[in-house]
CSV table of C-alpha atoms and ligand atoms in Angstrom, one decimal:
chain,number,residue,atom,x,y,z
W,1,MET,CA,29.2,42.4,-13.1
W,2,PHE,CA,25.8,44.1,-12.9
W,3,ASP,CA,24.7,46.3,-9.9
W,4,TYR,CA,21.2,45.1,-10.4
W,5,LEU,CA,19.5,42.1,-11.9
W,6,ILE,CA,15.9,43.2,-12.8
W,7,VAL,CA,13.4,40.3,-13.3
W,8,GLY,CA,10.7,41.3,-15.8
W,9,ALA,CA,10.7,44.0,-18.6
W,10,GLY,CA,7.1,45.2,-17.9
W,11,TYR,CA,6.4,48.6,-16.2
W,12,SER,CA,7.9,47.8,-12.9
W,13,GLY,CA,11.1,46.4,-14.2
W,14,SER,CA,11.5,49.0,-17.1
W,15,VAL,CA,10.8,52.1,-15.0
W,16,LEU,CA,13.3,50.9,-12.2
W,17,ALA,CA,15.9,50.1,-14.8
W,18,GLU,CA,15.7,53.4,-16.4
W,19,ARG,CA,15.8,55.3,-13.1
W,20,ILE,CA,18.8,53.3,-11.8
W,21,ALA,CA,20.7,53.5,-15.1
W,22,LYS,CA,20.1,57.2,-15.6
W,23,GLU,CA,19.9,58.7,-12.1
W,24,LEU,CA,22.4,56.4,-10.3
W,25,ASN,CA,24.6,55.6,-13.2
W,26,LYS,CA,24.6,51.9,-12.2
W,27,LYS,CA,24.7,48.8,-14.5
W,28,VAL,CA,21.5,46.9,-14.9
W,29,LEU,CA,20.5,43.6,-16.5
W,30,VAL,CA,16.9,43.2,-17.3
W,31,VAL,CA,15.7,39.7,-18.0
W,32,ASP,CA,12.3,38.6,-19.2
W,33,ARG,CA,11.3,35.0,-20.1
W,34,ARG,CA,9.1,36.3,-22.8
W,35,SER,CA,10.5,37.1,-26.3
W,36,HIS,CA,9.6,40.8,-26.0
W,37,ILE,CA,9.7,43.8,-23.7
W,38,ALA,CA,6.8,45.8,-22.3
W,39,GLY,CA,5.3,43.0,-20.2
W,40,ASN,CA,1.5,42.8,-20.4
W,41,ALA,CA,1.4,46.2,-22.1
W,42,TYR,CA,3.1,44.7,-25.3
W,43,ASP,CA,1.6,45.7,-28.6
W,44,HIS,CA,2.6,44.7,-32.1
W,45,TYR,CA,1.5,44.7,-35.6
W,46,ASN,CA,-0.4,41.6,-36.5
W,47,GLU,CA,-0.1,39.8,-39.9
W,48,ASP,CA,-2.8,42.0,-41.3
W,49,GLY,CA,-0.8,45.1,-40.4
W,50,ILE,CA,-3.0,46.2,-37.4
W,51,LEU,CA,-1.5,47.3,-34.2
W,52,VAL,CA,-3.0,45.1,-31.4
W,53,HIS,CA,-2.3,44.6,-27.7
W,54,LYS,CA,-1.2,41.0,-27.1
W,55,TYR,CA,-2.4,40.6,-23.6
W,56,GLY,CA,-5.7,42.4,-23.7
W,57,PRO,CA,-6.6,46.0,-24.2
W,58,HIS,CA,-4.6,48.5,-22.4
W,59,TRP,CA,-6.1,52.1,-22.1
W,60,PHE,CA,-3.9,54.4,-20.2
W,61,HIS,CA,-5.6,56.8,-17.9
W,62,THR,CA,-4.4,58.8,-14.9
W,63,ASN,CA,-4.7,61.9,-12.8
W,64,ASP,CA,-1.2,61.6,-11.7
W,65,LYS,CA,0.7,64.4,-13.4
W,66,LYS,CA,4.1,63.0,-12.2
W,67,VAL,CA,3.4,59.6,-13.8
W,68,PHE,CA,2.1,61.3,-16.9
W,69,ASP,CA,5.1,63.6,-17.2
W,70,TYR,CA,7.5,60.7,-16.6
W,71,LEU,CA,6.1,58.5,-19.3
W,72,SER,CA,5.9,61.6,-21.6
W,73,GLU,CA,9.7,61.6,-21.7
W,74,PHE,CA,9.5,58.4,-23.8
W,75,THR,CA,6.4,59.0,-25.9
W,76,GLU,CA,3.9,61.3,-27.4
W,77,TRP,CA,0.2,60.5,-26.9
W,78,ARG,CA,-2.8,59.9,-28.8
W,79,PHE,CA,-5.4,61.3,-26.5
W,80,ASN,CA,-8.6,59.6,-26.6
W,81,TYR,CA,-11.5,59.3,-24.1
W,82,HIS,CA,-12.3,55.6,-23.4
W,83,ARG,CA,-16.0,55.0,-24.2
W,84,VAL,CA,-17.7,51.6,-23.7
W,85,LYS,CA,-21.1,50.3,-24.8
W,86,THR,CA,-22.8,47.3,-23.2
W,87,TYR,CA,-25.0,45.0,-25.1
W,88,VAL,CA,-28.2,44.6,-23.0
W,89,ASP,CA,-31.7,43.4,-24.2
W,90,GLY,CA,-30.5,43.7,-27.8
W,91,ARG,CA,-29.3,47.3,-27.5
W,92,LEU,CA,-25.9,49.0,-27.1
W,93,LEU,CA,-26.1,51.1,-24.0
W,94,PRO,CA,-23.6,53.4,-22.4
W,95,ILE,CA,-21.7,52.1,-19.4
W,96,PRO,CA,-21.0,53.4,-16.7
W,97,ILE,CA,-24.8,53.7,-16.3
W,98,ASN,CA,-25.8,57.3,-16.9
W,99,MET,CA,-28.9,59.4,-17.8
W,100,ASP,CA,-29.0,58.0,-21.4
W,101,THR,CA,-28.6,54.4,-20.2
W,102,LEU,CA,-31.7,54.8,-18.2
W,103,ASN,CA,-33.7,56.7,-20.8
W,104,GLU,CA,-32.8,54.2,-23.6
W,105,LEU,CA,-33.3,51.1,-21.5
W,106,TYR,CA,-36.6,52.0,-19.9
W,107,GLY,CA,-38.0,54.5,-22.4
W,108,LEU,CA,-37.8,57.3,-20.0
W,109,LYS,CA,-37.4,61.1,-20.5
W,110,LEU,CA,-35.2,61.9,-17.4
W,111,GLN,CA,-33.6,65.3,-18.0
W,112,SER,CA,-31.7,66.4,-14.9
W,113,PRO,CA,-29.2,64.9,-12.5
W,114,GLU,CA,-31.9,65.3,-9.8
W,115,GLU,CA,-34.4,63.1,-11.8
W,116,VAL,CA,-31.8,60.5,-12.4
W,117,GLN,CA,-30.8,60.5,-8.6
W,118,ALA,CA,-34.5,60.2,-7.7
W,119,PHE,CA,-34.7,57.2,-10.1
W,120,PHE,CA,-31.8,55.5,-8.4
W,121,ASP,CA,-33.2,56.4,-4.9
W,122,GLY,CA,-36.4,54.7,-6.0
W,123,VAL,CA,-34.8,51.4,-6.9
W,124,LYS,CA,-31.7,51.1,-4.7
W,125,VAL,CA,-31.7,48.5,-2.0
W,126,ASP,CA,-30.7,49.4,1.6
W,127,THR,CA,-28.1,46.8,2.4
W,128,GLY,CA,-26.4,48.7,5.3
W,129,ASN,CA,-22.7,48.7,4.8
W,130,PRO,CA,-22.3,46.6,1.5
W,131,ALA,CA,-20.5,43.3,2.4
W,132,ASN,CA,-19.9,41.9,-1.1
W,133,SER,CA,-20.1,42.8,-4.8
W,134,GLU,CA,-23.8,42.2,-5.2
W,135,GLU,CA,-24.7,44.4,-2.3
W,136,MET,CA,-22.3,47.1,-3.4
W,137,VAL,CA,-24.2,47.3,-6.8
W,138,ILE,CA,-27.8,46.9,-5.6
W,139,SER,CA,-27.2,49.5,-2.9
W,140,GLN,CA,-26.5,52.0,-5.7
W,141,VAL,CA,-28.7,51.0,-8.7
W,142,GLY,CA,-31.1,48.4,-7.5
W,143,GLU,CA,-31.9,44.7,-8.6
W,144,ASP,CA,-32.8,45.1,-12.3
W,145,LEU,CA,-29.8,47.2,-13.3
W,146,TYR,CA,-27.6,44.8,-11.3
W,147,LYS,CA,-28.9,41.8,-13.1
W,148,LYS,CA,-28.7,43.4,-16.5
W,149,PHE,CA,-25.3,45.1,-16.3
W,150,PHE,CA,-23.3,43.5,-13.6
W,151,LYS,CA,-24.3,40.0,-12.5
W,152,GLY,CA,-23.6,38.1,-15.8
W,153,TYR,CA,-20.4,40.0,-16.4
W,154,THR,CA,-19.0,39.4,-13.0
W,155,LEU,CA,-20.0,35.7,-13.2
W,156,LYS,CA,-18.2,35.4,-16.7
W,157,GLN,CA,-15.1,37.2,-15.5
W,158,TRP,CA,-14.6,35.5,-12.1
W,159,GLU,CA,-16.8,32.4,-12.2
W,160,ILE,CA,-17.7,33.4,-8.6
W,161,ASP,CA,-21.2,34.6,-7.5
W,162,PRO,CA,-20.9,38.4,-6.9
W,163,LYS,CA,-22.2,37.5,-3.3
W,164,ASP,CA,-18.9,35.8,-2.6
W,165,LEU,CA,-16.7,38.6,-4.1
W,166,ALA,CA,-15.3,41.5,-2.1
W,167,ALA,CA,-17.4,44.7,-2.4
W,168,SER,CA,-14.3,46.4,-3.7
W,169,VAL,CA,-14.4,44.5,-7.0
W,170,THR,CA,-17.6,46.3,-8.2
W,171,ALA,CA,-17.0,49.4,-6.1
W,172,ARG,CA,-14.6,50.7,-8.8
W,173,ILE,CA,-17.5,51.1,-11.3
W,174,PRO,CA,-19.2,54.4,-11.0
W,175,THR,CA,-22.7,55.4,-11.9
W,176,ARG,CA,-23.6,58.9,-13.2
W,177,THR,CA,-26.5,61.1,-12.9
W,178,ASN,CA,-25.5,63.2,-16.0
W,179,ARG,CA,-24.8,62.3,-19.7
W,180,ASP,CA,-21.1,61.8,-19.3
W,181,ASP,CA,-20.3,58.6,-21.1
W,182,ARG,CA,-16.6,58.5,-20.6
W,183,TYR,CA,-15.5,55.3,-19.0
W,184,PHE,CA,-12.9,57.1,-16.9
W,185,THR,CA,-12.9,60.7,-15.9
W,186,ASP,CA,-9.1,61.0,-15.4
W,187,THR,CA,-7.4,64.1,-16.9
W,188,TYR,CA,-4.9,62.2,-19.0
W,189,GLN,CA,-6.4,59.4,-21.3
W,190,GLY,CA,-5.2,57.7,-24.4
W,191,VAL,CA,-2.4,55.5,-25.7
W,192,PRO,CA,1.2,56.1,-26.6
W,193,LYS,CA,1.2,57.6,-30.2
W,194,HIS,CA,3.4,54.9,-31.6
W,195,GLY,CA,2.4,52.2,-29.3
W,196,TYR,CA,3.5,50.8,-25.9
W,197,THR,CA,6.4,48.7,-27.1
W,198,GLU,CA,8.0,51.7,-28.8
W,199,MET,CA,7.7,53.6,-25.5
W,200,PHE,CA,9.3,50.8,-23.6
W,201,SER,CA,12.2,50.5,-26.1
W,202,LYS,CA,12.9,54.2,-25.5
W,203,MET,CA,12.8,53.7,-21.8
W,204,LEU,CA,15.3,50.8,-21.9
W,205,ASP,CA,17.6,52.5,-24.4
W,206,HIS,CA,20.5,53.5,-22.2
W,207,PRO,CA,24.1,52.4,-22.2
W,208,ASN,CA,23.8,51.2,-18.6
W,209,ILE,CA,21.0,48.8,-19.5
W,210,SER,CA,21.3,45.3,-21.0
W,211,VAL,CA,18.3,43.3,-21.8
W,212,MET,CA,18.1,39.5,-22.1
W,213,LEU,CA,14.8,38.1,-23.5
W,214,GLN,CA,13.5,34.5,-23.5
W,215,THR,CA,15.5,34.1,-20.3
W,216,ASP,CA,14.0,32.8,-17.0
W,217,TYR,CA,16.1,34.5,-14.2
W,218,LYS,CA,16.4,31.1,-12.5
W,219,ASP,CA,18.6,29.9,-15.4
W,220,ILE,CA,21.2,32.7,-15.0
W,221,ILE,CA,21.5,32.8,-11.1
W,222,GLY,CA,25.1,31.7,-10.4
W,223,LYS,CA,26.1,32.4,-13.9
W,224,ILE,CA,25.9,36.2,-13.8
W,225,GLU,CA,27.2,38.3,-11.0
W,226,PHE,CA,25.0,41.0,-9.7
W,227,GLY,CA,24.4,43.1,-6.5
W,228,LYS,CA,20.8,43.4,-5.8
W,229,MET,CA,17.7,41.9,-7.5
W,230,ILE,CA,14.4,43.6,-8.3
W,231,TYR,CA,11.8,41.0,-8.9
W,232,SER,CA,8.5,41.7,-10.7
W,233,GLY,CA,7.7,38.0,-11.4
W,234,PRO,CA,5.2,35.9,-9.4
W,235,ILE,CA,5.9,35.9,-5.7
W,236,ASP,CA,4.9,32.3,-5.2
W,237,SER,CA,7.2,31.0,-8.0
W,238,PHE,CA,10.1,32.9,-6.4
W,239,PHE,CA,9.6,30.8,-3.3
W,240,ASP,CA,9.1,27.6,-5.3
W,241,TYR,CA,5.4,27.6,-4.3
W,242,LYS,CA,6.3,26.4,-0.8
W,243,PHE,CA,3.1,27.5,0.7
W,244,GLY,CA,1.0,26.5,-2.3
W,245,LYS,CA,0.0,28.3,-5.6
W,246,LEU,CA,-1.6,31.8,-5.7
W,247,PRO,CA,-4.7,31.6,-8.0
W,248,TYR,CA,-5.2,33.8,-11.0
W,249,ARG,CA,-7.7,34.3,-13.7
W,250,SER,CA,-6.4,33.9,-17.2
W,251,LEU,CA,-7.9,35.0,-20.6
W,252,ARG,CA,-8.2,33.5,-23.9
W,253,PHE,CA,-8.2,35.9,-27.0
W,254,GLU,CA,-9.8,35.2,-30.3
W,255,HIS,CA,-8.7,37.6,-33.0
W,256,GLU,CA,-10.4,38.1,-36.3
W,257,THR,CA,-9.6,40.5,-39.1
W,258,PHE,CA,-12.4,41.8,-41.5
W,259,ASN,CA,-12.1,43.1,-44.9
W,260,GLN,CA,-13.9,46.3,-44.0
W,261,GLU,CA,-12.9,49.6,-42.5
W,262,ASN,CA,-14.8,49.0,-39.2
W,263,TYR,CA,-16.6,46.3,-37.4
W,264,GLN,CA,-18.3,48.0,-34.5
W,265,SER,CA,-19.1,51.6,-33.3
W,266,HIS,CA,-16.8,51.7,-30.3
W,267,GLN,CA,-13.4,50.4,-29.2
W,268,GLN,CA,-15.0,48.2,-26.6
W,269,ILE,CA,-18.4,46.6,-26.3
W,270,ASN,CA,-19.2,44.5,-23.3
W,271,TYR,CA,-21.4,41.5,-23.3
W,272,PRO,CA,-22.7,40.7,-19.8
W,273,ASN,CA,-25.5,38.3,-20.7
W,274,ASP,CA,-25.0,37.0,-24.2
W,275,TYR,CA,-22.3,34.8,-25.7
W,276,ASP,CA,-19.4,33.2,-23.8
W,277,PHE,CA,-17.0,36.1,-24.3
W,278,THR,CA,-16.9,39.2,-22.0
W,279,ARG,CA,-16.1,41.9,-24.5
W,280,ILE,CA,-15.1,42.7,-28.1
W,281,VAL,CA,-12.4,45.2,-28.8
W,282,GLU,CA,-11.7,46.9,-32.1
W,283,TRP,CA,-8.2,48.3,-32.0
W,284,LYS,CA,-8.3,50.9,-34.7
W,285,HIS,CA,-10.8,53.0,-32.6
W,286,ALA,CA,-8.2,53.4,-29.9
W,287,THR,CA,-5.1,53.7,-32.0
W,288,GLY,CA,-6.5,55.9,-34.8
W,289,GLN,CA,-4.8,53.6,-37.4
W,290,LYS,CA,-6.0,53.9,-40.9
W,291,SER,CA,-6.4,50.8,-42.9
W,292,PRO,CA,-9.0,49.2,-45.3
W,293,VAL,CA,-9.1,46.2,-42.9
W,294,THR,CA,-9.8,45.9,-39.2
W,295,THR,CA,-9.0,43.5,-36.4
W,296,ILE,CA,-11.2,42.8,-33.5
W,297,THR,CA,-10.5,40.6,-30.4
W,298,ARG,CA,-13.0,38.6,-28.4
W,299,GLU,CA,-12.0,38.0,-24.8
W,300,TYR,CA,-12.9,34.9,-22.8
W,301,SER,CA,-12.1,34.6,-19.0
W,302,LEU,CA,-11.0,31.4,-17.4
W,303,LEU,CA,-9.2,30.0,-14.4
W,304,ALA,CA,-5.3,30.1,-14.9
W,305,GLU,CA,-4.1,26.5,-15.1
W,306,GLU,CA,-0.5,25.2,-15.5
W,307,GLY,CA,1.3,27.0,-18.4
W,308,MET,CA,-1.4,29.7,-18.9
W,309,GLU,CA,-0.7,33.4,-18.6
W,310,LYS,CA,-1.6,34.8,-15.1
W,311,TYR,CA,-3.8,37.9,-15.5
W,312,TYR,CA,-5.9,38.9,-12.5
W,313,PRO,CA,-5.2,37.9,-8.9
W,314,ILE,CA,-8.5,36.6,-7.5
W,315,PRO,CA,-9.7,39.0,-4.7
W,316,LYS,CA,-10.7,36.5,-2.0
W,317,GLU,CA,-9.7,36.5,1.6
W,318,ASP,CA,-8.0,33.1,1.7
W,319,ASN,CA,-5.9,34.1,-1.3
W,320,HIS,CA,-4.8,37.2,0.5
W,321,GLU,CA,-3.9,35.2,3.5
W,322,LEU,CA,-1.7,33.0,1.4
W,323,TYR,CA,0.0,36.0,-0.2
W,324,LYS,CA,0.7,37.3,3.3
W,325,GLN,CA,2.7,34.2,4.0
W,326,TYR,CA,4.9,34.8,0.9
W,327,LYS,CA,5.1,38.6,1.7
W,328,ALA,CA,6.6,37.7,5.3
W,329,GLU,CA,9.3,35.7,3.5
W,330,ALA,CA,10.0,38.3,1.0
W,331,ASP,CA,10.4,40.9,3.8
W,332,LYS,CA,13.2,38.8,5.3
W,333,LEU,CA,15.4,39.3,2.2
W,334,ASP,CA,17.5,42.4,2.1
W,335,ASP,CA,18.9,42.1,-1.4
W,336,VAL,CA,15.7,41.5,-3.2
W,337,ILE,CA,13.0,44.1,-3.8
W,338,PHE,CA,9.6,42.8,-4.8
W,339,CYS,CA,7.5,45.0,-7.1
W,340,GLY,CA,4.7,44.7,-9.5
W,341,ARG,CA,1.3,43.1,-10.1
W,342,LEU,CA,2.7,39.5,-9.8
W,343,ALA,CA,5.2,40.2,-7.0
W,344,ASP,CA,2.6,42.0,-5.0
W,345,TYR,CA,-0.3,39.7,-6.0
W,346,LYS,CA,-2.4,42.8,-6.6
W,347,TYR,CA,-4.2,44.3,-9.6
W,348,TYR,CA,-2.6,47.6,-10.5
W,349,ASN,CA,-3.5,50.0,-13.3
W,350,MET,CA,-0.6,51.0,-15.4
W,351,ASP,CA,-0.3,54.5,-13.8
W,352,GLN,CA,-0.4,52.9,-10.3
W,353,VAL,CA,2.3,50.4,-11.2
W,354,VAL,CA,4.5,53.3,-12.6
W,355,ALA,CA,3.8,55.4,-9.5
W,356,ARG,CA,4.7,52.5,-7.3
W,357,ALA,CA,8.1,51.9,-9.1
W,358,LEU,CA,8.9,55.7,-9.0
W,359,MET,CA,8.1,55.8,-5.3
W,360,LEU,CA,10.2,52.7,-4.6
W,361,PHE,CA,13.1,54.2,-6.5
W,362,GLU,CA,12.9,57.5,-4.5
W,363,LYS,CA,12.4,55.8,-1.1
W,364,LYS,CA,14.6,52.7,-1.3
W,365,LEU,CA,17.0,53.0,-4.0
W,366,SER,CA,18.2,56.6,-4.4
W,367,ASN,CA,18.5,56.8,-0.6
W,368,THR,CA,20.6,53.6,-0.4
W,369,HIS,CA,23.0,55.0,-2.9
W,370,GLN,CA,23.4,58.4,-1.2
W,371,GLU,CA,24.5,56.7,2.0
R,401,LIG,C1,-6.2,42.0,-19.6
R,401,LIG,C2,-5.7,43.2,-18.9
R,401,LIG,C3,-6.0,44.4,-19.3
R,401,LIG,C4,-5.5,45.6,-18.6
R,401,LIG,N1,-5.8,46.7,-19.0
R,401,LIG,C5,-5.4,47.9,-18.4
R,401,LIG,C6,-5.9,49.2,-18.9
R,401,LIG,O1,-6.7,49.3,-19.8
R,401,LIG,N2,-5.4,50.2,-18.2
R,401,LIG,C7,-4.4,50.1,-17.2
R,401,LIG,O2,-4.0,51.2,-16.6
R,401,LIG,N3,-3.9,48.9,-16.8
R,401,LIG,C8,-4.4,47.8,-17.5
R,401,LIG,N4,-3.9,46.6,-17.0
R,401,LIG,C9,-2.9,46.5,-16.0
R,401,LIG,C10,-1.4,46.4,-16.5
R,401,LIG,O3,-1.4,45.4,-17.4
R,401,LIG,C11,-0.6,46.3,-15.4
R,401,LIG,O4,-0.6,47.5,-14.5
R,401,LIG,C12,1.0,46.1,-15.8
R,401,LIG,O5,1.2,45.1,-16.7
R,401,LIG,C13,1.9,45.8,-14.5
R,401,LIG,O6,3.1,45.9,-14.9
R,401,LIG,P1,4.2,44.8,-14.1
R,401,LIG,O7,5.5,45.3,-14.6
R,401,LIG,O8,3.9,44.8,-12.7
R,401,LIG,O9,3.9,43.4,-14.7
R,401,LIG,P2,4.0,42.7,-16.1
R,401,LIG,O10,3.7,43.7,-17.1
R,401,LIG,O11,3.2,41.5,-16.1
R,401,LIG,O12,5.6,42.4,-16.2
R,401,LIG,C14,6.2,41.3,-15.5
R,401,LIG,C15,7.2,40.7,-16.4
R,401,LIG,O13,7.9,39.7,-15.6
R,401,LIG,C16,8.2,38.6,-16.5
R,401,LIG,N5,8.6,37.4,-15.7
R,401,LIG,C17,7.8,36.8,-14.8
R,401,LIG,N6,8.5,35.7,-14.3
R,401,LIG,C18,9.7,35.7,-14.8
R,401,LIG,C19,10.9,34.9,-14.7
R,401,LIG,N7,10.8,33.8,-13.9
R,401,LIG,N8,12.0,35.2,-15.4
R,401,LIG,C20,12.0,36.3,-16.2
R,401,LIG,N9,10.9,37.1,-16.4
R,401,LIG,C21,9.8,36.8,-15.7
R,401,LIG,C22,7.0,38.4,-17.3
R,401,LIG,O14,7.2,37.7,-18.5
R,401,LIG,C23,6.5,39.8,-17.5
R,401,LIG,O15,6.9,40.3,-18.8
R,401,LIG,C24,-4.5,45.4,-17.6
R,401,LIG,C25,-4.2,44.1,-17.1
R,401,LIG,C26,-4.8,43.1,-17.8
R,401,LIG,C27,-4.4,41.7,-17.3
């Protein structure tokens, strides 16, 4: 008999399992249909001995000290600012667009943030309140930079014209007037020193926690007794798709190992306009691993079809409306807590999903048990 059945061994499931087992001293069963823990953050050593992330590159970054301190109970860190280059017009340029991007691209000699701002002011388009992704970008950096840096990348990633995508999709990408070439400016940035999977195995290492892998929760319902359920799988699947399927983007990864120390200058290079892939990641730059060989991964974006991994919820109004129908059903269930990127049909960064799980524990679970 378990107090909780937790579906999914990713961040949502593992954080809640750890909190419930340790703080409430309750018995928890975590099930995942995959053959491993850590959800989409899973990393492993490939056949060439290189530590790679199976479901696409995961760079941890946060300003949330509480989240950072919590995860630090289970790992040390390799701090590393994430820096990305974009291949435009045959050159590797810094992204987010900054002073150096403009100088290198246009052969300018801008030297102060004021000069850079004056450049942006000269090219930006007055769109009023930006209504979509295209307007969001051109209202900041104008048409040319939009076409060179954003349009192709967004089209590859979503197969939707940026005019038809919510403004919020590109609003997350900053532009800089100085020379700061960090992709994120968060205080804490890096990767777990010994990898994500190692961090998750420490989180789940508690006598009150049992883990069953390669198990769909639907196959054990009725066979295992439990009190409440915490569900971090897809919300539409929970309700047997009764209102229809929520659409997702999927990814295809092409890995290649080279008999040389390094392949490219940075851990991530984006390709907005050339080739079919969106980006190439070289893992050793992020992990600091030493090896005479190196593995790179090319990433291709595609619509998720039957049997494919679901990666990104597609941010369109009608999808959100469909999600709301499922959410209304979920709200009627007292004994199931829905939590996570698939259950909430929402893109969360890792720190956000940890913060959400910690908040759920504090607000919903620890109170329930004090009553
Ligand atoms: C390509 C990509 C790159 C990313 N990069 C970053 C990054 O650089 N930085 C960052 O902060 N965030 C990044 N993220 C976001 C990060 O992956 C998520 O925040 C995190 O995975 C969410 O955790 P979760 O527990 O909600 O979901 P998941 O990690 O997906 O865990 C859910 C688990 O539930 C299991 N499950 C589903 N259905 C069932 C079922 N029926 N029975 C049993 N188990 C089931 C799944 O197998 C899965 O393991 C990235 C995401 C993607 C897609």
